[in-house]
Each structure stands twice: as C-alpha cells, then as structure tokens.
C-alpha cells in the first residue's frame, strides 16, 4: 500500500471503511501484512522462571487454599510478552501444581490433553482412566483428552510439585472444548499399577491391540528411570548432535509419532562444556532443566538455568544452549500439532 496519499483521499477511504464496517466488511489491504507476515513475528518473549523464586510462592499458595477448593492449585506461567492470557508461548498453557500431604485434586475430564513433568514427589500419584501411577521426579506423565484424572498425595511427607503443560488454547481456538466433573473426589481405580507399561511400554503390545486413547500414546507414565537410562546409554555411544546434543523424543508405540496429538516432548543430555549450534523453529517451546546447569541464549538474551528452572522459547527465536555442568533437559512444544497441519519449519545455522 502506498502511504503517500492526500488527506482528501485518506478521508474518503476512512469514510468508505466506516460504511462497509456497518455491513460487517473490512478492507484487506489495510491488514494484509499482518495477516500474511513475511516471517513469524512472535508477541511472546524468551523468558526464564527460576525454581528458587516460584517454589516459595507455590508453597505460600498452599497456605491460602486447599487443592480441593482450588480444584487445581496451580501458579500459571504467564509469558511477560502477553500477560493475562495464561500462555507460556503462543499456543501452550503451562503451570506449576502443588499437592500437599493428604490432599486430592478432584477427578475431572476435559477435551484438552495434559502432560505432567514431575519435579518433587514422595508418594504423589495421579490416576488416569482407571489406573493409578506413582509420580517420581523426572517422570513424564500424560492425561489423554477426555480421560478422567485426579491427583493426590498419600504419604505424610513433603509436597508434590510438577509442571503442567496443556493444549487447551488450541482446543479453545477451535471452540471445541468440553469438561465434566465426577461426583466422587477420586475416580475408581480398576487396573493394577503398571498395567499400561506392561501392555504397551516394553517394546511389545497386545496381539490385535487397538489404541485405547485414540491418537494419544497408551503409555501414560514415561518414567524418568527408563528415559534417563536410555538417554545416557545413547550419550555414551554417540557424539552429540551439533544442534540438539543427545536427544531422545518420547514416542507413541502405535505409530512412532509424538506422544500426544498436539504436544511434542523430548529429553536432552548436554555433556559439560558442550555448546549447541543455533537453531530456530516455529514451535513454541518450554524447557525444564532436570539435572545440571545450562546457559541458554535466545535471540541474544542469556539465561542461566539450574535444576527445575523453566525457559520459554517462543516461535522462530534463535536458540543455543551450553552446559556448564552435565545436564539433562526436558522440553515440550506444539510441534506435534504444527506437523499435523504441515506448518512446522526449522532453520539451523
Ligand atoms: O491437572 O487437570 O494446570 O485441568 C490446568 C487445568 C492442570 C489438571 C492445570 C487442568 C489441570
């Protein structure tokens, strides 16, 4: 659009826009550049949350209301580029949830899928679709869409703290969200603990198995014990990838794809002193340091991250990581959704 127009022409156009606006019409030429950008221009900022800051506040919330009162007692990670939108990146919701000894976060279900990445747990559990799994530090746990779930802590010692990641904004974007509450606080547990892993998580699956959760993985707890052992064995055998270090992604045994239809997740090991080359991609990523320490550089901003610290890397931001100590880092993003929609892009330097 040529901006060098006379005030008379500008006024004529404005008058026209006003009239067509009353007929629920708008001129594309005034908004085309924003609607069809030359490259992704994120409204979100690279940002880090340090566990040393967040944990005391989460514990403080534990003195303000019970898990049952809150339904889910969660401090939401609000990207400072878009405060008030309950988003850590453009599409992803993330929060930190607290369960105190004896508490229950009551059973409900919803269209959105959820992941839990466990930071602290001594006796915490989550029940999903009739099966209970014990939560342990580093476990990557999944709640498939429309599966009943409740969380609790039976032991008398210590809080249970984890990071939630949900695709609820994507579901809400499609205006396709439903939810329901169970009458009982806890759902009935009808399977033995470990049932899903036995059936689907041992490199085997039942003869003639059909997927019990549609396009979501039937393994709902990828335990840290198993994931870490695999990652370290691979790290001992290979040189780290220049852009990604040692990285294993969580996989759905039915199709080898990402564990959830809309959310991707992976686990990375960076040996001490290793520095990745710059890469950027269109998914909005959340990184959580599980072990060690890393320095992340995102679009020129430097973040030093220790255990349990979080980092938001919005779409199309250049990123690189350097491990100042041997590090294990978990990440999730909306890449799974983007790949299904054929809109995922990546660039490596
Ligand atoms: O645990 O079911 O952080 O429904 C946000 C919404 C957690 C949950 C959240 C939820 C949950």
Short mmCIF file of C-alpha atoms and ligand atoms in Angstrom, two decimals:
data_model
loop_
_atom_site.label_atom_id
_atom_site.label_comp_id
_atom_site.label_asym_id
_atom_site.label_seq_id
_atom_site.Cartn_x
_atom_site.Cartn_y
_atom_site.Cartn_z
CA UNK A 1 0.00 0.00 0.00
CA UNK A 2 1.23 3.45 -0.95
CA UNK A 3 1.12 5.70 2.13
CA UNK A 4 1.70 8.94 0.18
CA UNK A 5 -1.90 9.96 -0.24
CA UNK A 6 -3.64 13.29 0.14
CA UNK A 7 -5.75 13.98 3.23
CA UNK A 8 -8.79 14.08 0.97
CA UNK A 9 -8.14 10.55 -0.33
CA UNK A 10 -7.39 9.31 3.18
CA UNK A 11 -10.65 10.77 4.40
CA UNK A 12 -12.58 9.21 1.52
CA UNK A 13 -11.11 5.82 2.34
CA UNK A 14 -11.92 6.16 6.05
CA UNK A 15 -15.47 7.12 5.17
CA UNK A 16 -15.67 4.01 2.94
CA UNK A 17 -14.26 1.76 5.70
CA UNK A 18 -16.88 3.16 8.06
CA UNK A 19 -19.71 2.35 5.66
CA UNK A 20 -18.53 -1.16 4.81
CA UNK A 21 -17.90 -1.79 8.52
CA UNK A 22 -21.63 -1.39 9.10
CA UNK A 23 -22.18 -4.23 6.63
CA UNK A 24 -19.66 -6.45 8.50
CA UNK A 25 -16.97 -5.96 5.84
CA UNK A 26 -13.36 -4.78 6.07
CA UNK A 27 -10.65 -3.75 3.57
CA UNK A 28 -8.00 -6.45 3.31
CA UNK A 29 -5.37 -4.02 2.05
CA UNK A 30 -5.19 -2.34 5.47
CA UNK A 31 -4.39 -5.61 7.28
CA UNK A 32 -2.76 -7.84 4.68
CA UNK A 33 0.81 -7.54 6.01
CA UNK A 34 -0.20 -8.63 9.50
CA UNK A 35 -2.41 -11.44 8.22
CA UNK A 36 0.27 -12.83 5.91
CA UNK A 37 3.60 -11.93 7.55
CA UNK A 38 6.91 -12.47 5.75
CA UNK A 39 8.13 -14.49 8.75
CA UNK A 40 6.70 -15.42 12.18
CA UNK A 41 6.67 -12.34 14.41
CA UNK A 42 6.02 -13.63 17.90
CA UNK A 43 4.30 -11.47 20.51
CA UNK A 44 5.89 -13.67 23.18
CA UNK A 45 9.23 -13.18 24.89
CA UNK A 46 12.01 -15.57 25.73
CA UNK A 47 11.69 -15.84 29.50
CA UNK A 48 13.04 -17.88 32.40
CA UNK A 49 11.36 -18.81 35.68
CA UNK A 50 13.69 -19.86 38.48
CA UNK A 51 12.51 -22.57 40.86
CA UNK A 52 14.01 -20.64 43.78
CA UNK A 53 11.51 -17.85 43.04
CA UNK A 54 8.47 -19.94 42.11
CA UNK A 55 8.57 -22.71 44.74
CA UNK A 56 8.21 -20.46 47.82
CA UNK A 57 5.23 -18.70 46.20
CA UNK A 58 3.63 -22.02 45.28
CA UNK A 59 4.10 -23.21 48.88
CA UNK A 60 2.59 -19.93 50.08
CA UNK A 61 -0.50 -20.62 47.94
CA UNK A 62 -0.73 -23.93 49.81
CA UNK A 63 -1.49 -21.92 52.96
CA UNK A 64 -4.18 -19.87 51.22
CA UNK A 65 -6.45 -22.62 49.90
CA UNK A 66 -6.68 -26.39 49.67
CA UNK A 67 -6.19 -28.36 46.47
CA UNK A 68 -9.87 -29.29 46.64
CA UNK A 69 -11.01 -25.67 46.99
CA UNK A 70 -8.83 -24.66 44.08
CA UNK A 71 -9.74 -27.77 42.07
CA UNK A 72 -6.23 -27.38 40.65
CA UNK A 73 -3.85 -25.33 42.81
CA UNK A 74 -1.58 -24.04 40.09
CA UNK A 75 0.54 -20.96 39.50
CA UNK A 76 0.25 -20.26 35.79
CA UNK A 77 3.36 -19.33 33.81
CA UNK A 78 2.38 -16.09 32.11
CA UNK A 79 4.64 -15.03 29.30
CA UNK A 80 5.57 -11.39 30.02
CA UNK A 81 5.03 -10.54 26.34
CA UNK A 82 1.31 -11.35 26.70
CA UNK A 83 0.39 -11.14 30.39
CA UNK A 84 -3.15 -12.11 31.36
CA UNK A 85 -3.52 -14.69 28.61
CA UNK A 86 -2.46 -17.83 30.56
CA UNK A 87 0.07 -18.66 27.87
CA UNK A 88 3.74 -19.54 28.21
CA UNK A 89 4.10 -19.47 24.41
CA UNK A 90 1.62 -18.62 21.64
CA UNK A 91 -0.38 -21.83 21.95
CA UNK A 92 0.74 -23.57 25.12
CA UNK A 93 -0.57 -23.32 28.64
CA UNK A 94 1.86 -24.21 31.44
CA UNK A 95 1.66 -24.02 35.21
CA UNK A 96 3.18 -25.41 38.39
CA UNK A 97 0.86 -27.54 40.51
CA UNK A 98 1.06 -28.29 44.24
CA UNK A 99 -0.47 -31.15 46.22
CA UNK A 100 0.14 -31.27 49.98
CA UNK A 101 0.08 -34.46 52.09
CA UNK A 102 -3.41 -35.92 52.32
CA UNK A 103 -4.84 -33.68 49.62
CA UNK A 104 -6.73 -34.63 46.47
CA UNK A 105 -7.17 -32.59 43.32
CA UNK A 106 -10.64 -33.91 42.46
CA UNK A 107 -11.46 -36.00 39.41
CA UNK A 108 -12.48 -34.25 36.21
CA UNK A 109 -12.02 -34.66 32.48
CA UNK A 110 -11.75 -32.30 29.55
CA UNK A 111 -11.12 -32.13 25.84
CA UNK A 112 -7.64 -30.68 26.31
CA UNK A 113 -4.72 -33.07 26.75
CA UNK A 114 -2.24 -32.56 29.57
CA UNK A 115 1.31 -33.50 30.39
CA UNK A 116 2.87 -33.51 33.84
CA UNK A 117 6.60 -33.23 34.36
CA UNK A 118 7.31 -34.17 37.97
CA UNK A 119 9.75 -32.03 39.98
CA UNK A 120 9.21 -33.21 43.56
CA UNK A 121 7.27 -36.20 44.77
CA UNK A 122 7.35 -38.57 47.68
CA UNK A 123 4.22 -40.67 47.36
CA UNK A 124 2.37 -38.43 44.93
CA UNK A 125 0.14 -40.12 42.40
CA UNK A 126 -2.12 -39.37 39.51
CA UNK A 127 -4.96 -41.60 38.38
CA UNK A 128 -5.83 -41.64 34.70
CA UNK A 129 -8.71 -43.60 33.15
CA UNK A 130 -8.92 -46.14 35.97
CA UNK A 131 -5.19 -46.64 36.51
CA UNK A 132 -3.04 -45.05 39.17
CA UNK A 133 0.62 -44.23 38.67
CA UNK A 134 3.10 -43.10 41.30
CA UNK A 135 4.74 -39.80 40.45
CA UNK A 136 8.50 -39.66 40.75
CA UNK A 137 10.92 -36.86 39.92
CA UNK A 138 11.52 -36.63 36.18
CA UNK A 139 8.52 -38.74 35.20
CA UNK A 140 6.70 -37.56 32.08
CA UNK A 141 3.03 -38.33 32.63
CA UNK A 142 0.17 -37.93 30.18
CA UNK A 143 -3.52 -37.27 30.57
CA UNK A 144 -5.18 -38.07 27.22
CA UNK A 145 -8.10 -35.92 26.13
CA UNK A 146 -11.41 -36.85 27.79
CA UNK A 147 -9.73 -39.17 30.30
CA UNK A 148 -10.81 -38.87 33.96
CA UNK A 149 -7.92 -37.76 36.14
CA UNK A 150 -7.32 -36.91 39.79
CA UNK A 151 -4.10 -36.28 41.66
CA UNK A 152 -3.17 -36.91 45.27
CA UNK A 153 -0.58 -37.45 47.96
CA UNK A 154 -0.96 -40.39 50.37
CA UNK A 155 2.34 -40.05 52.19
CA UNK A 156 2.67 -37.74 55.13
CA UNK A 157 5.94 -36.25 53.99
CA UNK A 158 6.61 -33.47 51.53
CA UNK A 159 4.73 -31.60 48.85
CA UNK A 160 4.18 -32.97 45.35
CA UNK A 161 5.13 -30.43 42.71
CA UNK A 162 5.03 -30.74 38.95
CA UNK A 163 4.79 -28.71 35.76
CA UNK A 164 1.55 -28.97 33.79
CA UNK A 165 1.53 -28.44 30.04
CA UNK A 166 -1.85 -28.33 28.29
CA UNK A 167 -3.03 -27.81 24.73
CA UNK A 168 -6.19 -26.07 25.98
CA UNK A 169 -5.59 -22.89 23.97
CA UNK A 170 -5.50 -24.89 20.75
CA UNK A 171 -8.70 -26.70 21.70
CA UNK A 172 -10.31 -23.37 22.69
CA UNK A 173 -9.14 -21.76 19.44
CA UNK A 174 -11.23 -24.38 17.65
CA UNK A 175 -14.06 -23.75 20.15
CA UNK A 176 -14.17 -27.48 20.70
CA UNK A 177 -13.77 -27.73 24.49
CA UNK A 178 -15.95 -29.70 26.91
CA UNK A 179 -15.32 -30.67 30.54
CA UNK A 180 -17.03 -32.69 33.26
CA UNK A 181 -16.66 -33.26 36.98
CA UNK A 182 -17.01 -36.59 38.72
CA UNK A 183 -19.31 -36.82 41.74
CA UNK A 184 -16.60 -38.56 43.74
CA UNK A 185 -13.33 -36.84 44.59
CA UNK A 186 -11.37 -39.83 43.32
CA UNK A 187 -12.22 -41.98 40.37
CA UNK A 188 -12.42 -45.74 40.84
CA UNK A 189 -9.09 -47.41 40.20
CA UNK A 190 -9.86 -50.59 38.26
CA UNK A 191 -6.40 -51.52 36.94
CA UNK A 192 -3.26 -52.56 38.70
CA UNK A 193 -0.42 -50.02 38.80
CA UNK A 194 1.90 -50.66 35.87
CA UNK A 195 -0.81 -52.14 33.64
CA UNK A 196 -0.26 -49.68 30.77
CA UNK A 197 3.51 -50.04 30.86
CA UNK A 198 3.20 -53.84 30.85
CA UNK A 199 0.88 -53.78 27.85
CA UNK A 200 2.46 -51.02 25.78
CA UNK A 201 5.72 -49.82 27.29
CA UNK A 202 8.03 -52.79 26.97
CA UNK A 203 8.56 -52.80 23.22
CA UNK A 204 5.55 -55.12 22.98
CA UNK A 205 1.79 -54.71 22.75
CA UNK A 206 -1.24 -56.93 23.00
CA UNK A 207 -2.00 -59.03 19.94
CA UNK A 208 -4.63 -57.21 17.84
CA UNK A 209 -4.35 -54.16 20.10
CA UNK A 210 -6.32 -51.09 19.17
CA UNK A 211 -5.24 -47.76 20.61
CA UNK A 212 -7.12 -47.22 23.91
CA UNK A 213 -6.70 -43.41 23.72
CA UNK A 214 -7.10 -42.66 20.04
CA UNK A 215 -4.14 -40.66 18.74
CA UNK A 216 -2.58 -40.34 22.23
CA UNK A 217 0.02 -42.79 23.49
CA UNK A 218 -1.29 -45.56 25.77
CA UNK A 219 1.91 -45.27 27.89
CA UNK A 220 0.81 -42.62 30.35
CA UNK A 221 3.93 -42.60 32.50
CA UNK A 222 7.29 -42.47 30.73
CA UNK A 223 9.29 -42.95 33.92
CA UNK A 224 12.48 -40.96 34.38
CA UNK A 225 14.29 -44.11 35.41
CA UNK A 226 13.67 -45.65 31.98
CA UNK A 227 14.06 -42.48 29.91
CA UNK A 228 17.26 -41.38 31.64
CA UNK A 229 18.86 -44.80 31.34
CA UNK A 230 18.15 -44.89 27.60
CA UNK A 231 19.40 -41.33 27.09
CA UNK A 232 22.64 -41.92 28.96
CA UNK A 233 23.32 -45.16 27.11
CA UNK A 234 22.88 -43.39 23.78
CA UNK A 235 25.03 -40.50 25.02
CA UNK A 236 27.76 -42.98 25.88
CA UNK A 237 27.72 -44.39 22.35
CA UNK A 238 27.34 -41.34 20.08
CA UNK A 239 28.86 -37.92 19.65
CA UNK A 240 26.30 -35.22 20.48
CA UNK A 241 24.34 -33.79 17.56
CA UNK A 242 25.72 -30.28 16.86
CA UNK A 243 22.29 -28.63 17.15
CA UNK A 244 20.45 -30.84 19.63
CA UNK A 245 23.05 -32.61 21.77
CA UNK A 246 21.92 -36.09 22.74
CA UNK A 247 18.17 -36.08 22.30
CA UNK A 248 15.51 -38.76 22.53
CA UNK A 249 11.89 -37.98 21.88
CA UNK A 250 9.01 -39.67 23.65
CA UNK A 251 7.17 -41.89 21.17
CA UNK A 252 3.71 -43.36 20.79
CA UNK A 253 4.20 -47.14 20.33
CA UNK A 254 1.28 -47.30 17.89
CA UNK A 255 2.77 -45.09 15.20
CA UNK A 256 6.18 -43.91 16.45
CA UNK A 257 4.83 -40.35 16.47
CA UNK A 258 4.76 -37.80 19.26
CA UNK A 259 3.05 -38.94 22.46
CA UNK A 260 0.12 -36.57 22.09
CA UNK A 261 -1.74 -35.36 19.02
CA UNK A 262 -0.97 -31.69 19.73
CA UNK A 263 2.02 -31.77 22.08
CA UNK A 264 5.57 -32.94 21.37
CA UNK A 265 8.05 -33.81 24.14
CA UNK A 266 11.68 -34.86 24.28
CA UNK A 267 14.61 -35.30 26.66
CA UNK A 268 18.09 -33.95 26.02
CA UNK A 269 21.50 -34.60 27.52
CA UNK A 270 24.23 -31.99 27.10
CA UNK A 271 27.67 -33.02 28.32
CA UNK A 272 29.56 -30.47 30.43
CA UNK A 273 31.16 -27.82 28.21
CA UNK A 274 29.14 -28.77 25.11
CA UNK A 275 27.53 -25.91 23.21
CA UNK A 276 24.80 -26.39 20.60
CA UNK A 277 24.80 -24.52 17.31
CA UNK A 278 21.98 -22.00 16.74
CA UNK A 279 18.62 -23.33 15.61
CA UNK A 280 15.16 -21.80 15.38
CA UNK A 281 11.78 -23.37 14.76
CA UNK A 282 8.14 -22.36 14.59
CA UNK A 283 7.03 -24.33 17.63
CA UNK A 284 6.69 -22.57 20.97
CA UNK A 285 8.93 -24.46 23.37
CA UNK A 286 9.11 -24.84 27.14
CA UNK A 287 12.35 -26.25 28.54
CA UNK A 288 12.83 -27.60 32.08
CA UNK A 289 16.28 -28.36 33.48
CA UNK A 290 16.17 -31.71 35.27
CA UNK A 291 19.86 -32.08 36.13
CA UNK A 292 22.92 -29.87 35.97
CA UNK A 293 23.15 -26.32 34.70
CA UNK A 294 22.83 -24.72 31.27
CA UNK A 295 23.27 -21.28 29.84
CA UNK A 296 20.70 -20.60 27.15
CA UNK A 297 20.99 -17.84 24.60
CA UNK A 298 17.65 -16.98 22.99
CA UNK A 299 17.55 -14.12 20.46
CA UNK A 300 20.68 -12.70 22.10
CA UNK A 301 19.27 -12.85 25.65
CA UNK A 302 21.24 -15.01 28.10
CA UNK A 303 19.62 -17.15 30.79
CA UNK A 304 21.42 -19.27 33.37
CA UNK A 305 19.26 -22.21 34.35
CA UNK A 306 19.70 -24.65 37.20
CA UNK A 307 17.62 -27.63 38.31
CA UNK A 308 13.84 -27.16 37.98
CA UNK A 309 14.21 -23.80 36.20
CA UNK A 310 11.96 -23.21 33.17
CA UNK A 311 12.63 -21.42 29.91
CA UNK A 312 10.10 -20.28 27.32
CA UNK A 313 11.41 -20.17 23.75
CA UNK A 314 8.74 -18.62 21.50
CA UNK A 315 8.32 -19.31 17.81
CA UNK A 316 11.19 -18.52 15.44
CA UNK A 317 13.60 -17.35 18.15
CA UNK A 318 17.22 -18.38 17.63
CA UNK A 319 18.34 -20.57 20.49
CA UNK A 320 21.51 -22.24 21.65
CA UNK A 321 22.47 -24.00 24.85
CA UNK A 322 25.73 -24.50 26.69
CA UNK A 323 26.07 -26.95 29.55
CA UNK A 324 28.16 -25.58 32.43
CA UNK A 325 27.60 -28.94 34.19
CA UNK A 326 26.47 -32.27 32.72
CA UNK A 327 22.82 -31.52 32.04
CA UNK A 328 19.53 -33.27 31.35
CA UNK A 329 16.80 -31.04 29.97
CA UNK A 330 13.17 -31.86 29.24
CA UNK A 331 11.18 -29.94 26.63
CA UNK A 332 7.68 -29.78 25.24
CA UNK A 333 6.10 -27.79 22.43
CA UNK A 334 3.21 -27.55 19.98
CA UNK A 335 5.35 -29.15 17.26
CA UNK A 336 3.09 -32.22 17.14
CA UNK A 337 0.12 -30.03 16.18
CA UNK A 338 2.17 -27.99 13.70
CA UNK A 339 3.47 -31.09 11.93
CA UNK A 340 -0.04 -32.46 11.53
CA UNK A 341 -1.09 -29.15 10.00
CA UNK A 342 2.02 -29.08 7.74
CA UNK A 343 3.15 -25.72 9.12
CA UNK A 344 6.26 -26.66 11.12
CA UNK A 345 9.53 -25.03 9.98
CA UNK A 346 13.06 -25.19 11.31
CA UNK A 347 16.31 -23.45 10.41
CA UNK A 348 19.80 -24.46 11.52
CA UNK A 349 22.98 -22.42 11.42
O1 LIG B 1 -4.46 -31.17 36.48
O2 LIG B 1 -6.27 -31.39 35.32
O3 LIG B 1 -2.64 -26.78 35.26
O4 LIG B 1 -7.34 -29.31 34.25
C1 LIG B 1 -4.80 -26.74 34.31
C2 LIG B 1 -6.00 -27.39 34.07
C3 LIG B 1 -3.98 -28.66 35.44
C4 LIG B 1 -5.32 -30.72 35.71
C5 LIG B 1 -3.81 -27.39 35.01
C6 LIG B 1 -6.17 -28.69 34.50
C7 LIG B 1 -5.16 -29.33 35.20
#
